[in-house]
Amino acid sequence: MSTINTVSDYLIQQLRAHGIDHVFGIPGDYALGFYRELERSELQVINTGDEQGAGFAADAYARVRGLGAVCITYCVGGLKVANTTAQAYAEKSPVVVISGAPGIRERSKNPLLHHKVKDFDTQLKIFEQLTIASTVISNPATATREIDRVLAATLRYKRPVYIELPRDMVTAPYIPFPVPPKEAQPGSAGALQEAIREAEQMINAARQPVIIAGVEVHRFGLQDVLVQLLEKTNFPFAATLLSKSIAGEYRPQYLGVYEGAMGKEDVRAYVESSDCLILLGAFMTDINLGIFTAHLDQGRSISASSEKTTIRYHTYEDVYLPEFIQSLLEADIKRCEPGDIPHPEPPSPFQATDKPITVQRLFQRLNSFIDDHTVVIADTGDALFAAADMAVPRRTKFLSPAYYTSLGFAVPASIGAQLADPDLRPLVLVGDGAFQMTGMELATVVRFNLSPIVVVLNNRGYSTERPMLEGSFNDIPLWRFSYIPELLGAGRGFDVKTELELDQALEAARQHTESFSILDVHLDPHDISPALQRLTKTLGRQVKQAAKK
Ligand SMILES: Cc1ncc(C[n+]2csc(CCOP(=O)(O)OP(=O)(O)O)c2C)c(N)n1
Ligand SMILES: [Mg+2]
């Protein structure tokens, strides 16, 4: 990196030092100065069509690379990434939100400047609720310390942070902060030792230990340690929906995705009958666990996450998740021979017929389509629920908003994921409703020469909601998705009504690597996956009960 003269130079250098090569966003006058600095730097700016697209792309980039960044202008742009930042917070994705803002000097006497909502700090206050740390760079003398502080927080907690960069601070002089920031505090050694001792005893006394590997294992880069632990102990393990594909889904000890009653019955029964459940970095969310239909007994569980560590009914303060998993690997744990365990069905060869395509057959075909280079990105809706049963061979090659469940993630996320790792080819699974929110980011895909394969589950509306409460509010305008390549002057479009057409379109899409492909898969509005049928039964009951009150 060239010499550091300004606050912007320092921020850019720090982003680069933490592995960022791309920054997503849209400029505005308050952010233009910093955009000029970005353009002069080694970072590449990825302009999206809308800020929400930039936010989702940065989130996916962070999930693949370990850190992402989005840069937008004050309020009009910032408030559009409030939703994507909320998702990154809820699902633990370390995204740095950099917002341009009116200069500090412009703020005296509180003038009515454009984009201001109520006060100059309105946007800051909102982002304080959505991030783990936030700052307004208001003084060159403390700027480096502030940048270091928020970046340390995003890396430590894997949650987003907010940096407001007033436009008169962009080229403010770089002043090194005299005292280096404090190293991140590891946990307490005594608490860790005692927790491991208790865990060891409980595991060694158990008949059938089972590991549930959660999303934090991925966020904290602990997959290698997890795999070593699985190999050492031979314990059967399950993933959650949010952590699907955490260790690849072709391992002999892999049970499948555990989602309470929404998931497969044999996986649920096996996990819930364990006398020692070891939950590692798993979020206990309603969607993850099939709206709390999971019956996990705390008296038989060891649960370690970045937030707390609990063994049976004891809670250990100050145990740091990476240290806990590493120590578990080093502990004296006996190996188990689990015998017959449930196992996801391997993909079977697909014999295409000329019958109309159904959700079940679509996913059977997709299951045999994915290869080692595929990253499956599923949007909220049946795209996500039906995808739960797909077998993803490589580690963490499944991205989805499985907890916060915002629609519109998948197409923009494919941009972030493929830029973060160009070796990946995204397979985007997206409903027609979700596509209409952010799907036109395909224009950004074209601009930056990316090549996702986009499968639109076109069931003419909000099929997830129809079984809960039917009404014309679940209908949407009908788009001819396969015409989008004509509009954009790139890509290939396919209309898919039968199994044969699906087969041919997927093979043609695989060959077409220069640009995107979009498959408009025409489905019956009432054809939903078994997982979604189970989920909507519970959700529908809740909607109707709430309406009665
Ligand atoms: C941003 C956002 N708005 C609204 C919702 C509520 N919602 C959940 S699923 C759904 C329907 C989605 O329709 P589509 O993308 O076509 O998928 P399908 O349900 O048909 O599989 C809606 C509106 C949401 N999760 N996120
Ligand atoms: Mg739909």
Coordinates of C-alpha atoms and ligand atoms in Angstrom, one line a residue:
M1 CA 0.0 0.0 0.0
S2 CA 1.1 3.5 -0.8
T3 CA 1.9 5.8 2.1
I4 CA -0.8 6.7 4.6
N5 CA -1.4 10.5 4.6
T6 CA -5.1 10.8 5.5
V7 CA -7.9 9.2 7.6
S8 CA -9.3 7.6 4.4
D9 CA -5.9 6.1 3.6
Y10 CA -5.8 4.6 7.0
L11 CA -9.4 3.2 6.7
I12 CA -8.7 1.7 3.3
Q13 CA -5.4 0.2 4.4
Q14 CA -7.1 -1.5 7.4
L15 CA -9.9 -2.9 5.2
R16 CA -7.2 -4.3 2.8
A17 CA -5.2 -5.7 5.8
H18 CA -8.3 -7.6 6.8
G19 CA -8.8 -9.3 3.4
I20 CA -11.2 -6.9 1.7
D21 CA -10.7 -6.3 -2.1
H22 CA -14.2 -5.0 -3.0
V23 CA -16.5 -2.4 -1.5
F24 CA -20.2 -2.4 -2.5
G25 CA -22.4 0.6 -2.7
I26 CA -23.7 3.7 -4.4
P27 CA -22.2 7.2 -3.9
G28 CA -23.9 10.5 -3.1
D29 CA -22.5 13.9 -2.6
Y30 CA -21.7 13.3 1.0
A31 CA -19.8 10.1 0.0
L32 CA -18.2 11.2 -3.2
G33 CA -14.9 12.3 -1.7
F34 CA -14.4 8.9 -0.1
Y35 CA -15.4 7.2 -3.4
R36 CA -12.6 9.1 -5.1
E37 CA -10.2 7.8 -2.5
L38 CA -11.6 4.3 -3.0
E39 CA -11.1 4.5 -6.7
R40 CA -7.5 5.6 -6.3
S41 CA -6.8 2.7 -4.0
E42 CA -6.4 -1.0 -4.7
L43 CA -10.0 -1.6 -3.5
Q44 CA -12.5 -2.2 -6.3
V45 CA -15.8 -0.4 -6.0
I46 CA -18.8 -2.5 -7.0
N47 CA -21.7 -0.2 -7.9
T48 CA -25.0 -1.9 -7.4
G49 CA -28.4 -0.8 -8.8
D50 CA -29.8 -0.2 -5.3
E51 CA -28.2 0.1 -1.9
Q52 CA -30.1 -2.9 -0.5
G53 CA -28.4 -4.9 -3.2
A54 CA -25.0 -3.6 -2.0
G55 CA -25.9 -4.5 1.6
F56 CA -26.8 -8.1 0.8
A57 CA -23.8 -8.4 -1.5
A58 CA -21.5 -7.2 1.3
D59 CA -23.1 -9.6 3.7
A60 CA -22.5 -12.6 1.4
Y61 CA -19.0 -11.4 0.8
A62 CA -18.4 -11.4 4.5
R63 CA -19.8 -14.9 4.8
V64 CA -17.4 -16.2 2.2
R65 CA -14.3 -14.0 2.9
G66 CA -14.6 -13.2 6.6
L67 CA -15.3 -9.5 6.3
G68 CA -17.3 -7.3 3.9
A69 CA -17.8 -3.6 3.4
V70 CA -20.6 -1.4 2.0
C71 CA -20.3 2.3 1.4
I72 CA -23.3 4.5 1.0
T73 CA -24.4 8.1 1.3
Y74 CA -26.1 9.7 4.3
C75 CA -29.7 8.5 5.2
V76 CA -31.1 8.1 1.7
G77 CA -28.5 5.3 1.2
G78 CA -27.8 4.5 4.8
L79 CA -31.4 3.8 5.7
K80 CA -31.7 1.5 2.7
V81 CA -29.0 -0.7 4.2
A82 CA -30.7 -0.7 7.6
N83 CA -32.5 -4.0 6.7
T84 CA -29.4 -5.7 5.3
T85 CA -27.3 -4.6 8.4
A86 CA -30.1 -5.9 10.7
Q87 CA -29.8 -9.2 8.9
A88 CA -26.0 -9.2 9.2
Y89 CA -26.4 -8.5 12.9
A90 CA -29.0 -11.2 13.5
E91 CA -27.1 -13.8 11.5
K92 CA -23.6 -12.8 12.6
S93 CA -22.0 -11.5 9.5
P94 CA -19.2 -9.0 9.9
V95 CA -20.0 -6.1 7.6
V96 CA -18.4 -2.7 7.8
V97 CA -21.0 0.0 7.0
I98 CA -19.3 3.2 5.9
S99 CA -21.6 6.1 5.4
G100 CA -20.8 9.5 4.0
A101 CA -22.3 12.4 6.0
P102 CA -22.4 16.2 6.2
G103 CA -19.1 17.7 7.4
I104 CA -18.6 18.3 11.1
R105 CA -18.1 22.0 10.3
E106 CA -21.3 22.1 8.3
R107 CA -23.3 20.9 11.3
S108 CA -22.9 24.0 13.5
K109 CA -26.1 25.9 14.1
N110 CA -28.1 22.8 13.0
P111 CA -28.9 23.9 9.4
L112 CA -31.5 22.0 7.3
L113 CA -29.2 20.1 5.0
H114 CA -30.5 17.7 2.4
H115 CA -30.9 14.0 3.5
K116 CA -31.1 15.0 7.2
V117 CA -34.1 13.3 8.9
K118 CA -34.4 14.8 12.4
D119 CA -31.0 15.5 13.8
F120 CA -27.5 15.0 12.4
D121 CA -27.2 11.9 14.6
T122 CA -30.5 10.3 13.6
Q123 CA -28.8 7.8 11.3
L124 CA -26.1 7.1 13.9
K125 CA -28.7 6.3 16.6
I126 CA -30.4 3.9 14.2
F127 CA -27.2 2.1 13.4
E128 CA -26.3 1.9 17.1
Q129 CA -29.3 -0.5 17.3
L130 CA -28.2 -2.6 14.3
T131 CA -24.4 -2.9 14.9
I132 CA -22.0 -4.1 17.6
A133 CA -20.0 -0.9 17.5
S134 CA -20.4 2.4 15.8
T135 CA -18.5 5.7 15.5
V136 CA -18.6 9.1 13.8
I137 CA -15.2 10.2 12.8
S138 CA -15.2 13.7 14.1
N139 CA -11.6 14.4 15.0
P140 CA -8.4 13.4 13.1
A141 CA -6.5 12.9 16.4
T142 CA -8.8 10.0 17.5
A143 CA -9.8 8.7 14.1
T144 CA -7.3 5.8 13.9
R145 CA -8.2 4.7 17.4
E146 CA -11.9 4.7 16.5
I147 CA -11.4 2.8 13.3
D148 CA -9.3 0.2 15.2
R149 CA -11.9 -0.1 17.9
V150 CA -14.9 -0.8 15.6
L151 CA -12.9 -3.1 13.3
A152 CA -11.7 -5.1 16.3
A153 CA -15.4 -5.4 17.4
T154 CA -16.6 -6.7 14.1
L155 CA -13.9 -9.3 14.0
R156 CA -14.4 -10.3 17.6
Y157 CA -18.2 -10.6 17.6
K158 CA -18.8 -11.3 13.8
R159 CA -21.5 -8.6 13.8
P160 CA -21.7 -5.5 11.6
V161 CA -20.2 -2.1 12.6
Y162 CA -20.9 1.5 11.5
I163 CA -18.4 4.1 10.6
E164 CA -19.8 7.6 9.7
L165 CA -17.3 9.6 7.7
P166 CA -18.2 13.2 7.5
R167 CA -17.1 14.7 4.2
D168 CA -14.6 17.1 5.8
M169 CA -12.8 14.2 7.5
V170 CA -12.1 12.3 4.3
T171 CA -8.8 14.0 3.6
A172 CA -8.1 15.0 7.2
P173 CA -4.5 14.2 8.2
Y174 CA -3.6 10.7 9.4
I175 CA -2.4 10.9 13.0
P176 CA -1.2 7.6 14.4
F177 CA -2.8 7.0 17.8
P178 CA 0.0 6.8 20.5
V179 CA -1.4 3.9 22.5
P180 CA -2.0 0.7 20.6
P181 CA -5.5 -0.7 21.0
K182 CA -5.9 -3.4 23.6
E183 CA -5.7 -7.0 22.3
A184 CA -9.0 -8.7 22.2
Q185 CA -9.5 -10.3 25.6
P186 CA -9.5 -14.1 25.5
G187 CA -11.7 -15.9 28.0
S188 CA -10.9 -16.8 31.5
A189 CA -8.5 -19.8 31.7
G190 CA -10.0 -21.1 35.0
A191 CA -13.6 -21.1 33.6
L192 CA -12.5 -22.8 30.4
Q193 CA -10.7 -25.5 32.3
E194 CA -13.6 -26.2 34.6
A195 CA -16.1 -26.2 31.7
I196 CA -13.9 -28.6 29.7
R197 CA -13.6 -30.9 32.7
E198 CA -17.3 -31.0 33.2
A199 CA -17.9 -31.5 29.4
E200 CA -15.4 -34.3 29.3
Q201 CA -17.0 -36.2 32.1
M202 CA -20.5 -35.8 30.7
I203 CA -19.4 -36.9 27.2
N204 CA -17.4 -39.9 28.3
A205 CA -20.4 -41.1 30.4
A206 CA -22.8 -40.8 27.5
R207 CA -24.2 -43.6 25.4
Q208 CA -24.9 -41.6 22.3
P209 CA -23.3 -38.2 22.0
V210 CA -24.4 -36.0 19.1
I211 CA -22.9 -32.8 17.9
I212 CA -25.0 -30.0 16.5
A213 CA -22.6 -27.7 14.6
G214 CA -24.0 -24.2 14.3
V215 CA -23.2 -21.2 12.1
E216 CA -20.7 -19.7 14.5
V217 CA -18.3 -22.5 13.8
H218 CA -18.2 -21.0 10.3
R219 CA -18.2 -17.4 11.3
F220 CA -15.2 -18.0 13.7
G221 CA -13.3 -20.0 11.1
L222 CA -13.5 -23.2 13.2
Q223 CA -14.4 -25.7 10.5
D224 CA -11.0 -27.3 10.5
V225 CA -11.2 -27.8 14.2
L226 CA -14.7 -29.1 13.9
V227 CA -13.7 -31.6 11.3
Q228 CA -10.7 -32.8 13.4
L229 CA -13.1 -33.2 16.4
L230 CA -15.5 -35.2 14.2
E231 CA -12.7 -37.4 13.0
K232 CA -11.2 -37.9 16.5
T233 CA -14.5 -38.7 18.2
N234 CA -16.5 -40.2 15.4
F235 CA -19.6 -38.6 16.9
P236 CA -22.6 -38.3 14.7
F237 CA -23.4 -34.7 13.9
A238 CA -26.2 -32.5 12.5
A239 CA -26.2 -29.0 11.1
T240 CA -28.9 -26.3 11.5
L241 CA -30.6 -24.6 8.6
L242 CA -28.4 -21.6 9.1
S243 CA -25.2 -23.7 9.2
K244 CA -26.2 -26.1 6.4
S245 CA -23.1 -27.6 4.7
I246 CA -20.9 -26.5 7.6
A247 CA -18.6 -29.5 7.2
G248 CA -19.8 -30.7 3.8
E249 CA -22.8 -33.1 3.6
Y250 CA -21.0 -36.2 2.4
R251 CA -19.4 -37.3 5.7
P252 CA -20.2 -40.7 7.1
Q253 CA -21.2 -39.3 10.5
Y254 CA -23.5 -36.7 9.0
L255 CA -27.1 -37.0 10.1
G256 CA -28.6 -34.1 8.1
V257 CA -30.1 -30.7 9.0
Y258 CA -31.8 -30.7 12.4
E259 CA -34.9 -28.5 12.3
G260 CA -37.2 -29.9 14.9
A261 CA -40.5 -31.1 13.4
M262 CA -39.9 -29.2 10.2
G263 CA -37.0 -31.4 9.3
K264 CA -36.7 -35.1 8.7
E265 CA -38.3 -37.3 11.3
D266 CA -35.4 -39.8 11.6
V267 CA -32.9 -37.0 12.2
R268 CA -35.2 -35.3 14.7
A269 CA -35.7 -38.6 16.6
Y270 CA -32.0 -39.5 16.6
V271 CA -30.9 -36.0 17.8
E272 CA -33.6 -35.8 20.5
S273 CA -32.9 -39.2 21.9
S274 CA -29.2 -38.4 22.5
D275 CA -28.1 -38.4 26.1
C276 CA -25.4 -35.8 25.4
L277 CA -26.0 -33.1 22.9
I278 CA -23.1 -31.0 22.1
L279 CA -24.2 -27.7 20.6
L280 CA -21.4 -25.7 19.1
G281 CA -22.1 -22.2 18.0
A282 CA -25.7 -23.0 17.3
F283 CA -28.4 -20.4 17.4
M284 CA -31.6 -21.6 18.9
T285 CA -34.0 -19.7 16.6
D286 CA -37.6 -20.5 15.7
I287 CA -37.1 -21.0 12.0
N288 CA -33.8 -22.9 12.5
L289 CA -35.6 -25.2 14.8
G290 CA -38.9 -25.5 13.1
I291 CA -40.7 -22.8 15.3
F292 CA -39.4 -24.3 18.5
T293 CA -40.8 -27.7 17.9
A294 CA -37.4 -29.0 18.8
H295 CA -37.3 -30.9 22.1
L296 CA -33.8 -30.4 23.3
D297 CA -33.3 -31.1 26.9
Q298 CA -31.0 -28.7 28.7
G299 CA -30.2 -31.3 31.3
R300 CA -28.6 -33.5 28.6
S301 CA -26.9 -30.6 26.7
I302 CA -23.6 -28.9 26.4
S303 CA -24.0 -25.6 24.6
A304 CA -21.1 -23.3 23.7
S305 CA -21.6 -20.1 21.7
S306 CA -20.0 -16.7 21.5
E307 CA -22.6 -15.5 23.9
K308 CA -22.5 -18.1 26.6
T309 CA -21.4 -21.6 27.5
T310 CA -23.8 -23.8 29.4
I311 CA -23.3 -27.4 30.6
R312 CA -26.5 -28.9 31.8
Y313 CA -27.8 -26.1 34.1
H314 CA -24.4 -24.5 34.8
T315 CA -23.4 -21.4 32.9
Y316 CA -19.8 -20.5 32.5
E317 CA -18.9 -16.8 32.1
D318 CA -16.1 -15.7 29.9
V319 CA -15.5 -18.9 27.9
Y320 CA -14.4 -17.9 24.4
L321 CA -16.0 -20.2 21.8
P322 CA -12.8 -20.8 19.7
E323 CA -10.9 -21.8 22.9
F324 CA -13.7 -24.0 24.0
I325 CA -13.8 -26.0 20.7
Q326 CA -10.0 -26.2 20.5
S327 CA -9.8 -27.5 24.1
L328 CA -12.6 -30.0 23.4
L329 CA -10.4 -31.3 20.6
E330 CA -7.5 -31.7 22.9
A331 CA -9.5 -33.2 25.8
D332 CA -9.5 -36.8 26.7
I333 CA -12.7 -37.9 24.9
K334 CA -13.4 -41.5 24.0
R335 CA -14.2 -42.4 20.5
C336 CA -17.7 -43.7 19.7
E337 CA -19.0 -46.3 17.3
P338 CA -22.5 -45.1 16.5
G339 CA -23.5 -48.0 14.4
D340 CA -26.6 -47.3 12.1
I341 CA -27.4 -43.7 11.9
P342 CA -29.8 -41.7 9.8
H343 CA -28.1 -40.3 6.7
P344 CA -29.3 -37.8 4.0
E345 CA -30.2 -39.5 0.8
P346 CA -27.5 -39.3 -1.8
P347 CA -28.5 -37.6 -5.1
S348 CA -30.0 -40.1 -7.4
P349 CA -29.9 -40.1 -11.2
F350 CA -32.7 -38.1 -12.6
Q351 CA -34.8 -39.6 -15.5
A352 CA -36.5 -36.6 -17.0
T353 CA -40.0 -37.1 -18.4
D354 CA -42.3 -34.7 -20.3
K355 CA -44.5 -34.2 -17.2
P356 CA -45.0 -30.7 -15.7
I357 CA -42.2 -29.8 -13.3
T358 CA -43.0 -30.0 -9.6
V359 CA -41.2 -28.6 -6.5
Q360 CA -40.1 -32.1 -5.5
R361 CA -38.8 -33.1 -8.9
L362 CA -37.1 -29.7 -9.3
F363 CA -35.1 -30.2 -6.2
Q364 CA -34.3 -33.8 -7.1
R365 CA -32.8 -32.6 -10.3
L366 CA -30.9 -29.7 -8.6
N367 CA -29.4 -32.1 -6.1
S368 CA -27.6 -33.9 -8.8
F369 CA -26.7 -30.7 -10.6
I370 CA -24.5 -29.2 -7.9
D371 CA -20.8 -29.9 -7.9
D372 CA -17.7 -28.9 -6.0
H373 CA -17.7 -25.4 -7.4
T374 CA -21.3 -24.6 -6.7
V375 CA -22.3 -22.3 -3.9
V376 CA -26.1 -22.7 -3.3
I377 CA -27.7 -19.4 -2.4
A378 CA -31.3 -19.7 -1.3
D379 CA -33.7 -16.8 -0.8
T380 CA -36.4 -16.9 1.8
G381 CA -39.5 -18.8 0.7
D382 CA -39.8 -22.3 -0.5
A383 CA -36.4 -21.8 -2.2
L384 CA -35.0 -22.1 1.3
F385 CA -37.2 -24.7 2.8
A386 CA -37.1 -27.1 -0.1
A387 CA -33.3 -26.6 -0.3
A388 CA -32.8 -27.8 3.2
D389 CA -32.8 -31.4 2.0
M390 CA -30.3 -30.9 -0.8
A391 CA -26.8 -32.5 -0.4
V392 CA -24.1 -29.9 -0.6
P393 CA -20.7 -31.6 -1.0
R394 CA -18.3 -28.8 0.0
R395 CA -18.0 -27.0 3.3
T396 CA -20.3 -24.0 3.8
K397 CA -21.3 -23.7 0.3
F398 CA -24.9 -22.9 1.2
L399 CA -25.8 -19.4 2.0
S400 CA -29.2 -18.2 3.1
P401 CA -31.0 -15.8 5.5
A402 CA -32.3 -18.7 7.4
Y403 CA -33.0 -16.8 10.7
Y404 CA -33.8 -13.2 9.8
T405 CA -35.4 -14.4 6.6
S406 CA -35.5 -11.2 4.6
L407 CA -36.7 -11.6 1.0
G408 CA -34.4 -10.4 -1.7
F409 CA -31.1 -11.7 -0.5
A410 CA -30.1 -14.3 -3.0
V411 CA -29.5 -12.5 -6.3
P412 CA -27.4 -9.7 -4.8
A413 CA -25.7 -12.2 -2.5
S414 CA -24.5 -14.1 -5.6
I415 CA -22.5 -11.0 -6.6
G416 CA -20.8 -10.8 -3.2
A417 CA -20.1 -14.6 -3.1
Q418 CA -18.6 -14.8 -6.5
L419 CA -16.4 -11.8 -6.1
A420 CA -15.3 -13.1 -2.7
D421 CA -14.3 -16.4 -4.3
P422 CA -14.1 -16.4 -8.1
D423 CA -13.8 -20.2 -8.0
L424 CA -17.4 -20.4 -7.0
R425 CA -20.4 -20.6 -9.4
P426 CA -23.5 -19.5 -7.6
L427 CA -26.7 -21.4 -8.0
V428 CA -29.4 -19.0 -6.9
L429 CA -32.7 -20.3 -5.8
V430 CA -35.3 -17.5 -5.6
G431 CA -39.0 -17.1 -5.5
D432 CA -40.8 -14.9 -8.0
G433 CA -41.8 -12.5 -5.2
A434 CA -38.3 -12.3 -3.8
F435 CA -36.9 -11.8 -7.3
Q436 CA -39.1 -8.8 -7.9
M437 CA -37.5 -7.1 -5.0
T438 CA -33.8 -7.2 -5.9
G439 CA -33.5 -9.5 -8.9
M440 CA -32.7 -6.6 -11.2
E441 CA -29.2 -6.6 -9.6
L442 CA -28.6 -9.0 -12.5
A443 CA -27.6 -5.8 -14.3
T444 CA -24.7 -5.6 -11.8
V445 CA -23.9 -9.2 -12.5
V446 CA -23.5 -8.3 -16.2
R447 CA -21.5 -5.2 -15.4
F448 CA -18.9 -7.2 -13.4
N449 CA -18.9 -10.3 -15.7
L450 CA -20.3 -12.7 -13.1
S451 CA -22.1 -15.9 -14.0
P452 CA -24.7 -17.1 -11.5
I453 CA -27.4 -19.6 -12.5
V454 CA -30.6 -18.2 -11.3
V455 CA -33.6 -20.5 -10.8
V456 CA -36.8 -18.6 -10.3
L457 CA -39.5 -20.7 -8.5
N458 CA -42.3 -19.0 -10.3
N459 CA -45.5 -20.0 -8.5
R460 CA -47.3 -16.8 -9.2
G461 CA -47.1 -15.2 -5.8
Y462 CA -46.4 -15.7 -2.2
S463 CA -46.8 -19.4 -1.8
T464 CA -45.3 -19.4 1.7
E465 CA -48.1 -17.2 2.9
R466 CA -51.0 -18.8 1.0
P467 CA -51.4 -21.8 3.4
M468 CA -51.2 -19.4 6.4
L469 CA -53.8 -16.9 5.2
E470 CA -55.1 -16.7 1.6
G471 CA -56.0 -13.4 0.0
S472 CA -55.3 -11.4 -3.1
F473 CA -52.4 -9.8 -1.2
N474 CA -50.5 -13.0 -1.9
D475 CA -50.7 -12.4 -5.7
I476 CA -48.0 -10.5 -7.6
P477 CA -47.7 -9.1 -11.1
L478 CA -46.5 -11.8 -13.5
W479 CA -43.1 -11.2 -15.0
R480 CA -41.6 -12.9 -18.0
F481 CA -38.3 -13.7 -16.3
S482 CA -36.8 -15.4 -19.3
Y483 CA -36.9 -12.1 -21.2
I484 CA -34.5 -10.4 -18.8
P485 CA -31.4 -11.2 -20.9
E486 CA -33.0 -9.3 -23.8
L487 CA -33.5 -6.3 -21.5
L488 CA -29.9 -6.4 -20.2
G489 CA -28.3 -7.4 -23.5
A490 CA -26.5 -10.4 -21.9
G491 CA -27.3 -13.7 -20.3
R492 CA -29.5 -16.6 -21.3
G493 CA -33.1 -17.1 -20.4
F494 CA -35.1 -20.3 -20.3
D495 CA -38.8 -21.1 -19.8
V496 CA -39.2 -24.3 -17.9
K497 CA -42.5 -26.1 -17.8
T498 CA -41.6 -29.8 -17.9
E499 CA -38.9 -32.0 -16.5
L500 CA -37.2 -32.4 -19.9
E501 CA -37.1 -28.6 -20.3
L502 CA -35.5 -28.3 -16.8
D503 CA -32.9 -30.9 -17.7
Q504 CA -32.0 -29.1 -21.0
A505 CA -32.0 -25.7 -19.5
L506 CA -29.7 -26.6 -16.6
E507 CA -27.2 -28.3 -18.9
A508 CA -27.2 -25.3 -21.2
A509 CA -26.8 -23.0 -18.2
R510 CA -23.8 -25.0 -17.0
Q511 CA -22.1 -24.5 -20.4
H512 CA -22.9 -20.8 -20.6
T513 CA -20.1 -19.5 -18.3
E514 CA -19.7 -16.1 -19.9
S515 CA -22.7 -14.6 -18.1
F516 CA -25.8 -15.4 -16.1
S517 CA -28.6 -17.8 -16.9
I518 CA -32.1 -17.4 -15.7
L519 CA -34.6 -20.3 -15.6
D520 CA -38.2 -19.3 -15.2
V521 CA -39.6 -22.5 -13.6
H522 CA -43.4 -22.5 -13.8
L523 CA -44.9 -24.2 -10.7
D524 CA -48.4 -24.7 -9.5
P525 CA -49.1 -22.0 -6.8
H526 CA -50.2 -24.6 -4.3
D527 CA -47.3 -27.0 -4.9
I528 CA -45.0 -26.5 -1.9
S529 CA -42.3 -28.7 -0.4
P530 CA -43.0 -31.0 2.5
A531 CA -40.8 -28.9 4.8
L532 CA -42.8 -25.8 4.0
Q533 CA -46.1 -27.7 4.5
R534 CA -44.9 -28.6 8.0
L535 CA -43.7 -25.1 8.8
T536 CA -46.8 -23.2 7.5
K537 CA -49.1 -25.5 9.5
T538 CA -47.5 -24.2 12.7
L539 CA -47.1 -20.6 11.4
G540 CA -50.7 -20.6 10.1
R541 CA -52.0 -21.6 13.5
Q542 CA -50.0 -18.8 15.1
V543 CA -51.4 -16.2 12.6
K544 CA -55.0 -17.3 13.2
Q545 CA -54.6 -17.4 17.0
A546 CA -53.1 -13.9 16.9
A547 CA -56.0 -12.7 14.7
K548 CA -58.5 -14.0 17.3
K549 CA -57.0 -12.0 20.2
Ligands
LIG1 C1 -38.4 -8.2 2.9 C2 -39.5 -9.1 3.3 N1 -40.8 -8.8 3.1 C3 -41.8 -9.6 3.4 C4 -41.6 -10.9 4.0 C5 -42.7 -11.8 4.3 N2 -42.7 -13.0 3.4 C6 -42.1 -14.2 3.8 S1 -42.2 -15.3 2.6 C7 -43.1 -14.3 1.5 C8 -43.5 -14.8 0.2 C9 -42.3 -14.8 -0.8 O1 -42.8 -15.1 -2.1 P1 -41.8 -15.8 -3.1 O2 -40.5 -15.1 -3.1 O3 -42.5 -15.8 -4.4 O4 -41.5 -17.2 -2.5 P2 -42.6 -18.4 -2.3 O5 -43.3 -18.1 -0.9 O6 -43.6 -18.3 -3.4 O7 -41.9 -19.6 -2.3 C10 -43.3 -13.1 2.1 C11 -43.9 -11.9 1.5 C12 -40.2 -11.2 4.2 N3 -39.8 -12.4 4.7 N4 -39.2 -10.3 3.8
MG2 MG -43.6 -17.3 -5.2

